[in-house]
Coordinates of C-alpha atoms in Angstrom, one line a residue:
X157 CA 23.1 -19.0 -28.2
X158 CA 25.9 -16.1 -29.3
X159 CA 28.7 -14.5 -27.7
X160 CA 28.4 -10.9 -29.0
X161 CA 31.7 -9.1 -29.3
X162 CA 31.5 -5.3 -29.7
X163 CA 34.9 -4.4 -30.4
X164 CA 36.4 -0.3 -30.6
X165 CA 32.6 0.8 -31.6
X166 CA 32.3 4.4 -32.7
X167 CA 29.2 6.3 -33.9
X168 CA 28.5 9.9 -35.3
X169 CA 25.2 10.8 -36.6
X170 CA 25.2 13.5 -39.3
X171 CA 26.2 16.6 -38.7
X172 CA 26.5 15.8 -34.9
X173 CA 29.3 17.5 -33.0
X174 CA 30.5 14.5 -31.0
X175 CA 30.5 10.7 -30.8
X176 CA 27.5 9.1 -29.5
X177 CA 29.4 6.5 -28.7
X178 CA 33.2 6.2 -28.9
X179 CA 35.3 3.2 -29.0
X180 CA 33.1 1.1 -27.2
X181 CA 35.0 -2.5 -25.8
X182 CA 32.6 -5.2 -24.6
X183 CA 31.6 -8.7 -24.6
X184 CA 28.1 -10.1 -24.0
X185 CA 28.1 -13.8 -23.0
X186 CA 25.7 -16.3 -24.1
X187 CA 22.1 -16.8 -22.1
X188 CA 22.5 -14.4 -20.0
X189 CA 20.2 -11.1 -19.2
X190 CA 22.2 -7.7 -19.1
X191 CA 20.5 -4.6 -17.8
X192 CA 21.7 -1.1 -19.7
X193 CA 21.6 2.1 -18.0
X194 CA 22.6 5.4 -18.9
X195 CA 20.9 8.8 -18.6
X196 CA 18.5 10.1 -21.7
X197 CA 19.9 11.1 -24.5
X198 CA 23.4 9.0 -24.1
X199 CA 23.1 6.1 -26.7
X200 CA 21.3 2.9 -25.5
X201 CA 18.7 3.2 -28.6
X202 CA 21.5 3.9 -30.8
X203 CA 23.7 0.9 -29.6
X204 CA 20.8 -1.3 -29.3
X205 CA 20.0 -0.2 -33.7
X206 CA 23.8 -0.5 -34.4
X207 CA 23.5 -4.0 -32.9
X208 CA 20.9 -5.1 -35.4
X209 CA 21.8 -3.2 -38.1
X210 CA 19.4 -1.0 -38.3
X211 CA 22.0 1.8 -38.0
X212 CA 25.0 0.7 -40.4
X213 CA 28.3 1.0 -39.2
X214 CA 30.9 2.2 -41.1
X215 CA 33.9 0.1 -41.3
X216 CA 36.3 2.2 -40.2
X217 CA 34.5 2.8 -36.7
X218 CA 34.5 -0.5 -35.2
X219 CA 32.8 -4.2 -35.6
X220 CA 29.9 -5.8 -34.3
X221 CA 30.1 -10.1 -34.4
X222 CA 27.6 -12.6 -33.1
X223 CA 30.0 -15.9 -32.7
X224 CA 32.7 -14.5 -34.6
X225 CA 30.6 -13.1 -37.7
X226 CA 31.0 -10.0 -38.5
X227 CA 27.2 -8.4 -38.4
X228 CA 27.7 -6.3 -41.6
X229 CA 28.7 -9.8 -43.6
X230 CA 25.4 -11.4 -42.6
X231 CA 22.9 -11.6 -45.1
X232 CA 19.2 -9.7 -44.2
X233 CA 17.6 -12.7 -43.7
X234 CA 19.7 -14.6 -40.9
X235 CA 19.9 -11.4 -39.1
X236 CA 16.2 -11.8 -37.5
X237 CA 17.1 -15.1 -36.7
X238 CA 20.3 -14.1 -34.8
X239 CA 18.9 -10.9 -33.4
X240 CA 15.5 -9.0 -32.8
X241 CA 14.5 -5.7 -31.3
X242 CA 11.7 -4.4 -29.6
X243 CA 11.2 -0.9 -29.8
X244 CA 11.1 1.7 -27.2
X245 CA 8.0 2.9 -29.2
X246 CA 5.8 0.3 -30.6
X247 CA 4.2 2.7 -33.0
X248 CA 7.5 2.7 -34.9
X249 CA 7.7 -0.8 -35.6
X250 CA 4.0 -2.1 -36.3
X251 CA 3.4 -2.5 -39.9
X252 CA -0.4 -4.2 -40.3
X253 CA -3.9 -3.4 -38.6
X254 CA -4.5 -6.0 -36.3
X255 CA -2.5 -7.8 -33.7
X256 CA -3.0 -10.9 -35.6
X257 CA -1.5 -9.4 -38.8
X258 CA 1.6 -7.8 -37.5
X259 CA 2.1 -11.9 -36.5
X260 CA 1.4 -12.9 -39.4
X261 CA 3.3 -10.5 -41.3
X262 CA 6.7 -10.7 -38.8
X263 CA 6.6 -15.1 -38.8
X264 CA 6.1 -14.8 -43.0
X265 CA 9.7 -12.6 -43.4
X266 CA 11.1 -15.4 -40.8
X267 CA 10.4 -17.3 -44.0
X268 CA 8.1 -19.7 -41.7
X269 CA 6.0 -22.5 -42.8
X270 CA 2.2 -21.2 -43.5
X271 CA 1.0 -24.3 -41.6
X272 CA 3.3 -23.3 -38.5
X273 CA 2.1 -19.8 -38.5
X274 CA -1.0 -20.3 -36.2
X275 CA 0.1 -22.4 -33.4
X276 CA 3.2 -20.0 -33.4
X277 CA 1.3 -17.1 -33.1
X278 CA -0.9 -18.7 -30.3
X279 CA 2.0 -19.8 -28.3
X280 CA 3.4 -16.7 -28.6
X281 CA 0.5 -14.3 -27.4
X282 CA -0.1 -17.5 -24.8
X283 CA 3.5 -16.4 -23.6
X284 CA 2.8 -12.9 -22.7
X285 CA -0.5 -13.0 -21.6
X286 CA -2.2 -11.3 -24.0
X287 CA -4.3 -14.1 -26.2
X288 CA -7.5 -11.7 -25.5
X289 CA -5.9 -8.8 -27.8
X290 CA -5.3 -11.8 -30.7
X291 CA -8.3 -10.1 -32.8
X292 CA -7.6 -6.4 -31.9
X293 CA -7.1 -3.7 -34.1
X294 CA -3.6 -1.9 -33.0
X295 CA -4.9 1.4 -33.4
X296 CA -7.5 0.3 -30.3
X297 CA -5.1 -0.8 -28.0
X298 CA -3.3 1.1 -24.9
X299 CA 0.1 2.2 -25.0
X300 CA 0.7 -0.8 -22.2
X301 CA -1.2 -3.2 -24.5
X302 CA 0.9 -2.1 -28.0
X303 CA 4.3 -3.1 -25.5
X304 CA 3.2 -6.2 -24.8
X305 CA 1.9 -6.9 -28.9
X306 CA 5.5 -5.8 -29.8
X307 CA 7.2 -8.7 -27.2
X308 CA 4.8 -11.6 -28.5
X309 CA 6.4 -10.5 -32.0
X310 CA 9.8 -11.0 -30.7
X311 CA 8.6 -13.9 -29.0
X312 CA 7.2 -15.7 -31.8
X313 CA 10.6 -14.6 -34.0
X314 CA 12.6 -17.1 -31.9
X315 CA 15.9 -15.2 -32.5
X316 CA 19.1 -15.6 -30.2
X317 CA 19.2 -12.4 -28.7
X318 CA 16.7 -10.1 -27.9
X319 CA 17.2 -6.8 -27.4
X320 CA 14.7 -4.2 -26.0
X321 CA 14.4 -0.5 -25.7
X322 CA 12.5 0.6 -22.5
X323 CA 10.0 -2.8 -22.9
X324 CA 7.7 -1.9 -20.2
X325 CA 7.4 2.0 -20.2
X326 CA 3.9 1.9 -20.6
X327 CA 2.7 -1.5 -18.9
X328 CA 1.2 -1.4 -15.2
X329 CA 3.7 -3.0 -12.4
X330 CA 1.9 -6.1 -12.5
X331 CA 2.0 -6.9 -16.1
X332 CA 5.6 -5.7 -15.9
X333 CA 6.8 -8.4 -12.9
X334 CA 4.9 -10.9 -15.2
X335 CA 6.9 -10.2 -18.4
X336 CA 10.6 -10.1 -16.5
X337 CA 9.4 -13.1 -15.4
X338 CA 8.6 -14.5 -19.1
X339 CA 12.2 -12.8 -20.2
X340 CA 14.1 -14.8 -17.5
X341 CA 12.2 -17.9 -18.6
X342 CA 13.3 -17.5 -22.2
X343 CA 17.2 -17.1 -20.8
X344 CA 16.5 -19.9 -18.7
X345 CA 14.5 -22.8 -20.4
X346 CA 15.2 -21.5 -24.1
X347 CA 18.6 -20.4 -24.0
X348 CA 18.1 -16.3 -24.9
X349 CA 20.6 -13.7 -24.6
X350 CA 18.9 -10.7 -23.4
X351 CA 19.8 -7.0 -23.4
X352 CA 17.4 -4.7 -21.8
X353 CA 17.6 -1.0 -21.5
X354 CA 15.6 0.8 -19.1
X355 CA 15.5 3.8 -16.7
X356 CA 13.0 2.5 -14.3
X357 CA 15.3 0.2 -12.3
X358 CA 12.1 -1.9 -10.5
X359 CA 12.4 -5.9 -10.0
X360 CA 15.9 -6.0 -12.0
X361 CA 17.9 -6.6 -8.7
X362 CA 17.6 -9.7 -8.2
X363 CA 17.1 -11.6 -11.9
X364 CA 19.9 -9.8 -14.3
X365 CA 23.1 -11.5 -15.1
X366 CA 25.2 -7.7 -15.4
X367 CA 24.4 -4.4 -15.3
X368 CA 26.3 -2.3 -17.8
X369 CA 26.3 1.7 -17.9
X370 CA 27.1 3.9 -20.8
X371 CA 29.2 6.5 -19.3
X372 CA 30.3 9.9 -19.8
X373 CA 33.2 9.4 -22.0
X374 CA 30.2 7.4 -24.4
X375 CA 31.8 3.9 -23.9
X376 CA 30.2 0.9 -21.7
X377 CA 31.4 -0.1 -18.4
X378 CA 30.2 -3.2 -16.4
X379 CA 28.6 -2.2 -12.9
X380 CA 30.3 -4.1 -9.8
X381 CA 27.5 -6.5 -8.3
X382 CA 28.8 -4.4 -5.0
X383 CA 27.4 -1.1 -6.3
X384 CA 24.3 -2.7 -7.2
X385 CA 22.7 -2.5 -4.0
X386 CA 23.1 2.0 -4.2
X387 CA 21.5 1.6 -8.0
X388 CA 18.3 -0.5 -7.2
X389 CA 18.0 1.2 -3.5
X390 CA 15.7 4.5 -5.4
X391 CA 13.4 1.9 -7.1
X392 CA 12.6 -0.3 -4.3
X393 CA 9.0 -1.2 -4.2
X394 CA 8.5 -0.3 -0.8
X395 CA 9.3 3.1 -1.4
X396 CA 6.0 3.3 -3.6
X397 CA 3.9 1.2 -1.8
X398 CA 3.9 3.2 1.3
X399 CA 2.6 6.3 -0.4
X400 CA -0.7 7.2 0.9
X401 CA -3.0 10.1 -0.1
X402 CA -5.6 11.5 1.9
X403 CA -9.1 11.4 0.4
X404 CA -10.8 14.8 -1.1
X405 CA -11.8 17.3 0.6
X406 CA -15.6 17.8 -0.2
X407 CA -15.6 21.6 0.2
X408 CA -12.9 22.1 -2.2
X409 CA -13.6 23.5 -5.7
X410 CA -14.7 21.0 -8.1
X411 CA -12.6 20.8 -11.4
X412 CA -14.5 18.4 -13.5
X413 CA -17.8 16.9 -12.4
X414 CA -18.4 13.1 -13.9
X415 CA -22.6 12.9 -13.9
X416 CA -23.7 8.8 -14.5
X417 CA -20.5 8.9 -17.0
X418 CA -19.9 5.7 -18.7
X419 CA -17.0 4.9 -21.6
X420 CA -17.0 2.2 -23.8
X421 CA -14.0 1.4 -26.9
X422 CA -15.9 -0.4 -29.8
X423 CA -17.9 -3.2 -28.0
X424 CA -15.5 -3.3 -24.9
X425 CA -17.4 -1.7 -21.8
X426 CA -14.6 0.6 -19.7
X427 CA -16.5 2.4 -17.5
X428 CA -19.4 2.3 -16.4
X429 CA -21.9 4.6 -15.7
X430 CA -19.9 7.2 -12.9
X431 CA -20.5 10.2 -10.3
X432 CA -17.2 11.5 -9.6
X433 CA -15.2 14.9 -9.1
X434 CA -12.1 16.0 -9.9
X435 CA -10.7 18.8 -8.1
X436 CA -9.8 22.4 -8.7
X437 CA -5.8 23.9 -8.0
X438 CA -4.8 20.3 -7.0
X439 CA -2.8 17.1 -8.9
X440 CA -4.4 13.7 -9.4
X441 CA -2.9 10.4 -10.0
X442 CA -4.4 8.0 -12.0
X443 CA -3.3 4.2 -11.8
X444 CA -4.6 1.5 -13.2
X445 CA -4.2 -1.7 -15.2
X446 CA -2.7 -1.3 -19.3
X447 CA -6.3 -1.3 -21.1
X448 CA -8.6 -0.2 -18.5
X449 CA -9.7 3.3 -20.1
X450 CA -7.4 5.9 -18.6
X451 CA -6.4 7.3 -21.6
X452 CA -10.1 6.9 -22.8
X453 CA -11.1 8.6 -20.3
X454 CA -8.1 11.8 -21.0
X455 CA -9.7 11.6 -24.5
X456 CA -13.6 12.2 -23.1
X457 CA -12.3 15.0 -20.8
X458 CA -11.2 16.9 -23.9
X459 CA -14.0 15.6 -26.2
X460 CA -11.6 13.8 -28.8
X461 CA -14.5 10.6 -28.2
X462 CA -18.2 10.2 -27.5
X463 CA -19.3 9.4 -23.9
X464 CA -22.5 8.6 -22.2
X465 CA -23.4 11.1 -19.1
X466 CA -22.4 14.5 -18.9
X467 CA -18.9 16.3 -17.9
X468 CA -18.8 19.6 -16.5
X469 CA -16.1 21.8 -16.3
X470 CA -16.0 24.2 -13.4
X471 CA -20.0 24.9 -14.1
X472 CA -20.1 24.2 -18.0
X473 CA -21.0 20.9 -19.7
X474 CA -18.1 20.4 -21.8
X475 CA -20.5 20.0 -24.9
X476 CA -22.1 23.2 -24.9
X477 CA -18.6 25.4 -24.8
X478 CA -16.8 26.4 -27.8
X479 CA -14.3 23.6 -28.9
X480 CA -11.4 26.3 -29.0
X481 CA -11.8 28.2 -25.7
X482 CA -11.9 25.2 -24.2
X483 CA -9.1 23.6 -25.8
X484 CA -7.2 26.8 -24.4
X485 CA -8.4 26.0 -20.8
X486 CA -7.9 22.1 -20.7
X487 CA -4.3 20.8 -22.7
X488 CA -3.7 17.0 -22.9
X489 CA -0.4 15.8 -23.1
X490 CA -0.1 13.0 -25.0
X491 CA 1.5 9.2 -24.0
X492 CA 3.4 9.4 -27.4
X493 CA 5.6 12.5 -27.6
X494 CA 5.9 12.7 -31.3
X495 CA 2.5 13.4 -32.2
X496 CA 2.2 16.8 -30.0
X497 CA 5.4 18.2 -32.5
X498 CA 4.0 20.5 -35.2
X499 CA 7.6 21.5 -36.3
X500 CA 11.3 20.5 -37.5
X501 CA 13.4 21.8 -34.9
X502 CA 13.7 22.2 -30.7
X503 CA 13.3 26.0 -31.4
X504 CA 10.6 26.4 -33.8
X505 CA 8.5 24.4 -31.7
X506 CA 9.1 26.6 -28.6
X507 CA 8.5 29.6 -30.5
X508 CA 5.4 27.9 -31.6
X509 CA 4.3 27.4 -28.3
X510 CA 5.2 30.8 -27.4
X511 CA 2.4 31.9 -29.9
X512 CA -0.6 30.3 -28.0
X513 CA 0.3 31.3 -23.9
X514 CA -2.5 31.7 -22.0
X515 CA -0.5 33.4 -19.5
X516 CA 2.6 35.4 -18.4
X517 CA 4.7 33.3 -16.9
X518 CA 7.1 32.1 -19.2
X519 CA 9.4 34.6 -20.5
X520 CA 12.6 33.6 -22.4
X521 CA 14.5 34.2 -19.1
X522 CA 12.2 30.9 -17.8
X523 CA 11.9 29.0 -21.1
X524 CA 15.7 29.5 -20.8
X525 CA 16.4 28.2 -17.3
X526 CA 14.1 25.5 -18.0
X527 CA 16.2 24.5 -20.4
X528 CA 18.9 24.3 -18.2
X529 CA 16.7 22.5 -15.7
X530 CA 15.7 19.8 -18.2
X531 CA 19.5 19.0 -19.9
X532 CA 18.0 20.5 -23.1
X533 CA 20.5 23.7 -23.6
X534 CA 22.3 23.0 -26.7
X535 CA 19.7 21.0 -28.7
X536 CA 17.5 23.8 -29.7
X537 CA 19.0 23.3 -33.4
X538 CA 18.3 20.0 -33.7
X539 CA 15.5 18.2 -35.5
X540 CA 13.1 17.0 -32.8
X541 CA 13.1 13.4 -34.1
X542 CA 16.4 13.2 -33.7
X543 CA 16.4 13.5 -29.7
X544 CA 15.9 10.8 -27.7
X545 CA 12.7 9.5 -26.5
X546 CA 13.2 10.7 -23.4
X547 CA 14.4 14.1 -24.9
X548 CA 11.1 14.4 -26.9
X549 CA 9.4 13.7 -23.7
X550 CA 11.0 16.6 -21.6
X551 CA 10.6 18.7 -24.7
X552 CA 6.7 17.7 -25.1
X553 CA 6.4 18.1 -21.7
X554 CA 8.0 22.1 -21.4
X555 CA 6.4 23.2 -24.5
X556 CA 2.6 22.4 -22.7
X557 CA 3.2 24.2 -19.9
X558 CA 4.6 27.2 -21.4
X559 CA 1.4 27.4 -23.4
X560 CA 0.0 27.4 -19.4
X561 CA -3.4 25.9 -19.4
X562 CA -5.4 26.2 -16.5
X563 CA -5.9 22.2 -17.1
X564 CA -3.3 20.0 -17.9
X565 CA -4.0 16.0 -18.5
X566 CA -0.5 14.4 -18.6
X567 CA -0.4 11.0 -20.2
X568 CA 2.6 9.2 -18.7
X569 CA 5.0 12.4 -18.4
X570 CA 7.6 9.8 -17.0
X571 CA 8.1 7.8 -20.3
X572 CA 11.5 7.5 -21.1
X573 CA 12.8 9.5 -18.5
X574 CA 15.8 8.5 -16.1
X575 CA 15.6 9.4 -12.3
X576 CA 17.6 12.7 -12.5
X577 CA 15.0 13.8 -15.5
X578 CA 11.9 12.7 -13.1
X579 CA 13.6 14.7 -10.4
X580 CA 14.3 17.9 -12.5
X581 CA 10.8 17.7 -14.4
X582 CA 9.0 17.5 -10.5
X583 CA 11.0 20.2 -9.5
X584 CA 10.1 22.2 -12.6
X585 CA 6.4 21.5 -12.2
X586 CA 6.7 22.3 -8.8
X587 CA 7.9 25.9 -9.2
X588 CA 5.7 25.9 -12.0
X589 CA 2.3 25.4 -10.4
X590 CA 3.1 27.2 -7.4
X591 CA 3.1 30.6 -9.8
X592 CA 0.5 29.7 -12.5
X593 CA -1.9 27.6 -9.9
X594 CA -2.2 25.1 -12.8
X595 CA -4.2 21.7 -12.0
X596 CA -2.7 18.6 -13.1
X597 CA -4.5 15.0 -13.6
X598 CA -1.6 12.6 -14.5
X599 CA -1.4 9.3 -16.0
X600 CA 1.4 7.2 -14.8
X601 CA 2.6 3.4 -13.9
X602 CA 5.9 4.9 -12.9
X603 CA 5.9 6.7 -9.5
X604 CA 9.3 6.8 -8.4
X605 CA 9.7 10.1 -7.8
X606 CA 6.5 11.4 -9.0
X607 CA 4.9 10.9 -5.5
X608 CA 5.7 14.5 -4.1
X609 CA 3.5 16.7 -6.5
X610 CA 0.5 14.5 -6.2
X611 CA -2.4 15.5 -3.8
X612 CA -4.9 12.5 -4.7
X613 CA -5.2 9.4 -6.2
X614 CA -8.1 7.5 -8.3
X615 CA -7.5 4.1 -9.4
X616 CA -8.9 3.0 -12.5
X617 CA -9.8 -0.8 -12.2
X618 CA -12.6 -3.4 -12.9
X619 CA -14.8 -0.8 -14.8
X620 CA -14.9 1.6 -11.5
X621 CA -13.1 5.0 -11.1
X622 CA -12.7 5.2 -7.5
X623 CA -10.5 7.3 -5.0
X624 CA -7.9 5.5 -3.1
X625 CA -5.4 6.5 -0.1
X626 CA -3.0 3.8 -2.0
X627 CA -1.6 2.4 -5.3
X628 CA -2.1 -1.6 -4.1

């Protein structure tokens, strides 16, 4: 167990006009869980870096001491043991091929025994739920799947404290519940300090020890226990679980047609063989257990992966039209934001989406007020991988529709996003598709404020793709 002591904390990145953080004062206590909050873009993945060292800190801007010990004076290999951090993208962080690799190769720089190595590893995956993935190749996994890979890591590390950057931005709600409820039982039986940021405020209420903000002036301040009640009230789970859709209407216009469709990934059967339709000019939710194919089944819609049946779009199968028109008529936005950037900076990639509109509606005027709308004014300069995740989401996010494909398969557009974002972005897609008559199919576990732009819902569960009027 450590006392952390963050102590007149300043950081500039390079070339940066202000402070991310400046002259931050606080003290995290032993064993206890703290919940961070702030909006995208304000410093909790920079703090959370600075407090592993991972980001050095110069001298002159503060200290940061576990039990008195200055963190800059501790030698590499006691850090891990003192402190581990989980990514807020678990791309970033894996280093081997297989799930049982990255173990391996994260228990072997603890300096571990080789004959501990195994039963650690199988306590660890045992822990989280996961000991079905041991064998997996990374690359196979869901986004939900790689988030729970990266906690058995930290898991199996043993440090003190364990911090972690948006843990469960891609994990289903059930899988999420079960993990807060392994994090409380490593404060609880094993003594962990735990600090967890995260924008999606669901099933914290009632289980964190303090709830600290990063404010405007860029410092930290500890949220009263009173106030708590108005910051949980917008992610209370029965304002999801009431949502109800109405079943399609059969005389709409059909979108995508699904004929005896079945998806498998290596030997692992997803779907199986399917009759369903998708629906012209309206929004579809998709929900679904981490690892059940929804992203699979994004890939097959825009023939990135081989599928059995056939797919029709509007009154093509997909397999006999040209791979660039239809990659002009059906866009996928990606889970991971990073890999849609083909450029350096915010403004080269607008202009290069600007290059490849299918329609009209985006002039600068719009690009420029959605800008506004999405709190991005200011960073067209900047090198994208240098925002924020949830920046790079918002970013991904415009650039797609001002390219205005009549299809748009969004892969959990609510990633990294804070509540204000979700709001702006619904609001922007609202205004959006009213105009270009776009039709959306989204991925997402999140639904807080996501609920008012969907028309339908399909749950993805059990190898079935079925409609439902609700998420449970």
């Amino acid at each position: 167990m450590a006392t952390i002591a963050l102590k007149n904390l300043s950081y500039t990145y390079p070339e940066a006009q202000a402070p991310t953080l400046n002259h931050v004062q606080l003290t995290f206590n032993p064993q206890q869980f703290t919940l961070l909050t702030g909006p995208s873009g304000t410093g909790k993945s920079t703090l959370l870096k600075l407090m592993t060292g991972l980001l050095s800190l110069p001298r002159t801007q503060g200290s940061i001491s576990y039990d008195g010990q200055d963190l800059a004076e501790m030698a590499l290999t006691d850090r891990a043991g003192q402190v581990a951090l989980m990514f807020q993208n678990p791309n970033q962080q894996f280093a081997m091929d297989s799930v049982e690799n990255e173990l391996i190769f994260a228990l072997e720089n603890r300096l571990v025994q080789p004959d501990q190595i195994d039963a650690k590893i199988t306590a660890a995956l045992s822990f989280v739920g996961i000991s079905e993935l041991r064998k997996r190749e990374l690359n196979h996994l869901s986004g939900g799947e790689k988030q729970k890979v990266a906690l058995a890591v930290i898991v199996a590390m043993d440090s003190d404290v364990i911090l972690l950057d948006e843990p469960f931005a891609s994990v289903d709600p059930a899988a999420r519940a079960s993990l807060l409820k392994r994090l409380v039982q490593l404060r609880d039986e094993a003594g962990k300090t735990i600090i967890l940021a995260d924008h999606d405020l669901t099933d914290y209420a009632t289980i964190v020890d303090q709830v600290v903000r990063i404010t405007p002036a860029r410092q930290l301040a500890t949220v009263p226990t009173s106030d708590w009640s108005a910051l949980f009230s917008a992610f209370a789970k029965t304002n999801q679980s009431d949502q109800r859709w109405p079943l399609p209407d059969e005389t709409a216009t059909p979108l995508f047609q699904l004929q005896q469709v079945a998806l498998k990934q290596g030997s692992h059967q997803l779907l199986q063989p399917t009759n369903l339709t998708l629906l012209k000019q309206h929004n579809t939710l998709i929900t679904g257990p981490n690892g059940s194919g929804k992203s699979t089944l994004f890939e097959s819609l825009v023939r990135l992966i081989s599928y059995t049946g056939k797919i029709t779009y509007l009154t093509d199968d997909i397999q006999t039209l040209r791979r660039k028109r239809y990659a002009r008529q059906v866009a996928l936005l990606f889970q991971d934001a990073e890999t849609q950037f083909l450029n350096i900076t915010v403004a080269e990639e607008l202009a290069q989406s600007q290059k490849y509109v299918y329609g009209d509606y985006f002039t600068q005027a719009r690009i420029d007020a959605a800008m506004a709308q999405l709190n991005l004014t200011g960073h067209e300069d900047q090198v994208i991988y240098t925002l924020s995740e949830g920046q790079k989401k918002k970013l991904q996010i415009l650039i797609m529709l001002i390219m205005q494909s009549p299809v748009l398969l969004m892969d959990e557009p609510l990633k990294g996003l804070d509540l204000s974002s979700v709001h702006a972005l619904v609001a922007l897609l609202q205004t959006t598709l009213a105009s270009t008559k776009q039709s959306l199919i989204i991925i997402s576990h999140q639904l807080t404020g996501l609920t008012p732009l969907i028309d339908y819902h399909l749950l993805f569960d059990q190898h079935q793709l079925q409609y439902r009027e609700a998420t449970t």
